[in-house]
PDB file of C-alpha atoms in Angstrom:
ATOM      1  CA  UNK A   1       6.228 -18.056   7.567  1.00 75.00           C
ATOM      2  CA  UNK A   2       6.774 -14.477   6.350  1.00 91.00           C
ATOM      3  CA  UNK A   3       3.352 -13.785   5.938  1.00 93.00           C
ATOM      4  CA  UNK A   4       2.561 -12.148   9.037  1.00 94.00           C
ATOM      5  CA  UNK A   5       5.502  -9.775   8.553  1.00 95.00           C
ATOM      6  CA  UNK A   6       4.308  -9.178   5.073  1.00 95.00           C
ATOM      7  CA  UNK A   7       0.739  -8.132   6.852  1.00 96.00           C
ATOM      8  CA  UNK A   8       2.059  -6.105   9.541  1.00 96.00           C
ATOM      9  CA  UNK A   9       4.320  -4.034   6.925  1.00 96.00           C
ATOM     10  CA  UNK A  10       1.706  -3.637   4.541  1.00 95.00           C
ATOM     11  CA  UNK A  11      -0.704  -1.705   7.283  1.00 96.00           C
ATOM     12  CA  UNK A  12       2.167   0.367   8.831  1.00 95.00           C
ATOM     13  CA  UNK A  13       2.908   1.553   5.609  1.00 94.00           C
ATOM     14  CA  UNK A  14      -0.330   1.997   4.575  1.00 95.00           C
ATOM     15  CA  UNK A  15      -1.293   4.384   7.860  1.00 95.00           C
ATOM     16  CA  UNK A  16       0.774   7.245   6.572  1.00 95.00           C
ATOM     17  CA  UNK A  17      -0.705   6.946   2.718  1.00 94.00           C
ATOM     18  CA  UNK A  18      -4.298   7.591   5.125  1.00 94.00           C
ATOM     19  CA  UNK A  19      -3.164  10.276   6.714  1.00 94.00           C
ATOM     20  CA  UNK A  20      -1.250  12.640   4.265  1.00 95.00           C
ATOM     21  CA  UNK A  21      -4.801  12.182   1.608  1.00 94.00           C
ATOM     22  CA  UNK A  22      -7.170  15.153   1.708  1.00 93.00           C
ATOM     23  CA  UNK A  23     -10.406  14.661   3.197  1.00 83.00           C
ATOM     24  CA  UNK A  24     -12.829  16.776   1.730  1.00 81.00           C
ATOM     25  CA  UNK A  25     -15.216  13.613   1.919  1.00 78.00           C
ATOM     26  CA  UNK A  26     -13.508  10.873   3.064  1.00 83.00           C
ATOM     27  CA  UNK A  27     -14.385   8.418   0.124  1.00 93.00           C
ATOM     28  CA  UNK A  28     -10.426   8.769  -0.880  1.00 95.00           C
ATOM     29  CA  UNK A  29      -9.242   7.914   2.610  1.00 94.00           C
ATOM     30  CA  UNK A  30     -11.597   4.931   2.462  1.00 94.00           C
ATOM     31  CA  UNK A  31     -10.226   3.641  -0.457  1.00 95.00           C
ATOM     32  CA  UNK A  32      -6.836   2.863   0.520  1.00 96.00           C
ATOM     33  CA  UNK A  33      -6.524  -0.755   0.777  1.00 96.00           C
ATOM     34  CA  UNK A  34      -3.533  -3.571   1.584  1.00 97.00           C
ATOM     35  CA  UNK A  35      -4.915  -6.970  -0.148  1.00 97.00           C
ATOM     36  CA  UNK A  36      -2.733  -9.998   1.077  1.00 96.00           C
ATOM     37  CA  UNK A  37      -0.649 -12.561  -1.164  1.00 95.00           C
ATOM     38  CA  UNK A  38      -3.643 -14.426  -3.405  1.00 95.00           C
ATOM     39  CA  UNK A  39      -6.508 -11.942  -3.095  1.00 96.00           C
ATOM     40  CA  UNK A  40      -7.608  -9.500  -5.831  1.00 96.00           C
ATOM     41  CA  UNK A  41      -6.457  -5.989  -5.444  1.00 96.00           C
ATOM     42  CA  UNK A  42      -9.754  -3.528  -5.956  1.00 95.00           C
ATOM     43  CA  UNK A  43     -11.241  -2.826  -9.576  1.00 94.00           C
ATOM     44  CA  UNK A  44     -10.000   0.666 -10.568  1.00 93.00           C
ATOM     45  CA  UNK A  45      -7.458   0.664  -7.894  1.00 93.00           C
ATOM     46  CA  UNK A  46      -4.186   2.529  -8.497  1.00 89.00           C
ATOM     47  CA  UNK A  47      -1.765   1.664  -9.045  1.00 83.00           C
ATOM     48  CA  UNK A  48      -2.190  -1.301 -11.323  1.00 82.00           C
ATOM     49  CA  UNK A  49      -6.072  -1.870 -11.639  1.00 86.00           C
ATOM     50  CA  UNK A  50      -7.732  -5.280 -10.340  1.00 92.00           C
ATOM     51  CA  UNK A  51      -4.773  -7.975  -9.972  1.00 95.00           C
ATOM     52  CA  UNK A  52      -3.913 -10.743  -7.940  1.00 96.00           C
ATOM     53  CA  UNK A  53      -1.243 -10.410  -5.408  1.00 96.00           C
ATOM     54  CA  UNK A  54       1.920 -12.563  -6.322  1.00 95.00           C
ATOM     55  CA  UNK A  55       2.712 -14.792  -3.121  1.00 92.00           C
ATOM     56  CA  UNK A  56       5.022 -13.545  -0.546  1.00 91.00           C
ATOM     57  CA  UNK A  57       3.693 -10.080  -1.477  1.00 94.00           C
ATOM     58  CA  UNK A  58       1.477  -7.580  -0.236  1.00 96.00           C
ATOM     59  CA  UNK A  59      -0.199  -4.678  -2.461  1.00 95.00           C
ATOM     60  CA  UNK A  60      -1.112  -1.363  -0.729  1.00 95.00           C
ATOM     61  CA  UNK A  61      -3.965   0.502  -3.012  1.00 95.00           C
ATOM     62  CA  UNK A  62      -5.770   3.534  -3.435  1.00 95.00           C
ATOM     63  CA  UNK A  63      -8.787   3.672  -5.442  1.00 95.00           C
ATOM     64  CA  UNK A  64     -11.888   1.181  -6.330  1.00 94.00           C
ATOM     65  CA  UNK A  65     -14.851   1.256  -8.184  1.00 93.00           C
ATOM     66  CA  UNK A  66     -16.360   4.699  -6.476  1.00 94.00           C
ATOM     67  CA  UNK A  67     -13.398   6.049  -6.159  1.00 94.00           C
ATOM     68  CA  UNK A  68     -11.765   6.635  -9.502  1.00 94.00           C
ATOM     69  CA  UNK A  69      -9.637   9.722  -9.322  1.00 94.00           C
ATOM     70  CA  UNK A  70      -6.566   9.035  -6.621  1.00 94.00           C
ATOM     71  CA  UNK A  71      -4.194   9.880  -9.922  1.00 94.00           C
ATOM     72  CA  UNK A  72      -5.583  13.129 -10.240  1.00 95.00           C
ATOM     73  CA  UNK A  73      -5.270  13.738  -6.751  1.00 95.00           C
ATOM     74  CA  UNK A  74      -1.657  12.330  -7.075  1.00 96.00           C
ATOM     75  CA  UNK A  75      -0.259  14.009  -9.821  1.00 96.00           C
ATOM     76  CA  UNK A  76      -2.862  17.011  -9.841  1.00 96.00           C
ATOM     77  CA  UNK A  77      -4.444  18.303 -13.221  1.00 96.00           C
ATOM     78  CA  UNK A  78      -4.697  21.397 -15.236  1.00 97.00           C
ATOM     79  CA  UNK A  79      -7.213  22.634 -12.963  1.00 97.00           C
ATOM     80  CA  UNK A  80      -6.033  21.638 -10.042  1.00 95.00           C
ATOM     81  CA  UNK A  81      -2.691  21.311  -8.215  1.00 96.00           C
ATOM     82  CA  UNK A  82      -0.804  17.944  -7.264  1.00 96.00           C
ATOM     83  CA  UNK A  83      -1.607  16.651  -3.759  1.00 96.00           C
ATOM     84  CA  UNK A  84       0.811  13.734  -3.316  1.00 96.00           C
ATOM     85  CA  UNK A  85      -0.609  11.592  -0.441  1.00 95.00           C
ATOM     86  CA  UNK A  86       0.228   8.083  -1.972  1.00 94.00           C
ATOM     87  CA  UNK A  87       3.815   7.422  -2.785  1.00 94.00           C
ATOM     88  CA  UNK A  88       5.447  10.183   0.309  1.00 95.00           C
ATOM     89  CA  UNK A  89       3.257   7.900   2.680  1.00 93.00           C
ATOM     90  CA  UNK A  90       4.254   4.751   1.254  1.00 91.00           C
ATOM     91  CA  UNK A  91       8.073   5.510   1.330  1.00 93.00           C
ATOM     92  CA  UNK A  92       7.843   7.175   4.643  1.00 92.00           C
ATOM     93  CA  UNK A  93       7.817   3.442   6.875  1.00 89.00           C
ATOM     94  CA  UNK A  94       9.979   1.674   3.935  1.00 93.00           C
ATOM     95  CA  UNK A  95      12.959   1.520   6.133  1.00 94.00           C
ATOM     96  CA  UNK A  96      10.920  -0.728   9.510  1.00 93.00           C
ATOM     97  CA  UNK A  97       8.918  -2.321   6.918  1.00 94.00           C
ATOM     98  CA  UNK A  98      12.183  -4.095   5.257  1.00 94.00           C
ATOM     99  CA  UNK A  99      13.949  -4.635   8.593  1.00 96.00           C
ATOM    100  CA  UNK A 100      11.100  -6.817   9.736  1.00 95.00           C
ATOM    101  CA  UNK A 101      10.500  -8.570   6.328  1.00 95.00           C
ATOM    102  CA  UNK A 102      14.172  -9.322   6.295  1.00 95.00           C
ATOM    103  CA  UNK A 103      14.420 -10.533  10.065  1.00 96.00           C
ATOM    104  CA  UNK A 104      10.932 -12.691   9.044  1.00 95.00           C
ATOM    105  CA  UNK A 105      12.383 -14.055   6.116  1.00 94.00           C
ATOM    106  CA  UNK A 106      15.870 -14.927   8.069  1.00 95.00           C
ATOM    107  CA  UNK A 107      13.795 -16.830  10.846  1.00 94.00           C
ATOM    108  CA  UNK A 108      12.034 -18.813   8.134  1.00 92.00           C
ATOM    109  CA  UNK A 109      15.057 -20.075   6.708  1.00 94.00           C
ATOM    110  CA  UNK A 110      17.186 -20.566  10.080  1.00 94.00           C
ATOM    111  CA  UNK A 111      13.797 -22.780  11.359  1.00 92.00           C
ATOM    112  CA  UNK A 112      14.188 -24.525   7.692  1.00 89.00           C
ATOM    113  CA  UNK A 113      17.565 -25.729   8.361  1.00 86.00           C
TER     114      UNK A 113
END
């Protein structure tokens, strides 16, 4: 099954998302969340809001009900300047994150046959 693959690439990518967001109190840090095929992502979360995750997917989050401004942090406001933590972190393990989807999903069908 792909699943574990699907996991395992959601919290690598994930780690980078956690480390490039500002930490002035940690509640944004917190927020950031991977939710597995057929859970609910967090209310409020960005991007997207509450949804459930599509089989043989895995959503990586920022945001829930105490934590409501990760777009402002993202794209920055008139008052305050863009501090992109969510989408550089989240393309930074893209490349490993395929490669071992794509070698999961290969197995799976090679064991199928």
């Amino acid at each position: 099954t792909v699943r574990p693959a699907l996991l395992q690439s959601g919290y690598e990518r994930a780690e980078p998302t956690e480390s490039l967001a500002p930490e002035d109190t940690g509640d944004l840090v917190g927020s950031i969340a991977v939710t597995p095929p057929g859970q609910t992502t967090p209310p409020y979360s960005q991007p997207g809001g509450a949804q459930v995750v599509p089989e043989n997917q895995v959503a990586i989050t920022t945001g829930n009900t105490d934590v409501r401004y990760p777009h402002l942090v993202e794209y920055g406001t008139a008052h305050a300047p863009a501090q992109p933590f969510f989408w550089p972190g989240f393309r930074r393990a893209r490349k490993r994150a395929e490669n071992r989807i794509k070698r999961a999903i290969s197995k799976a069908i090679r064991v199928a046959r």
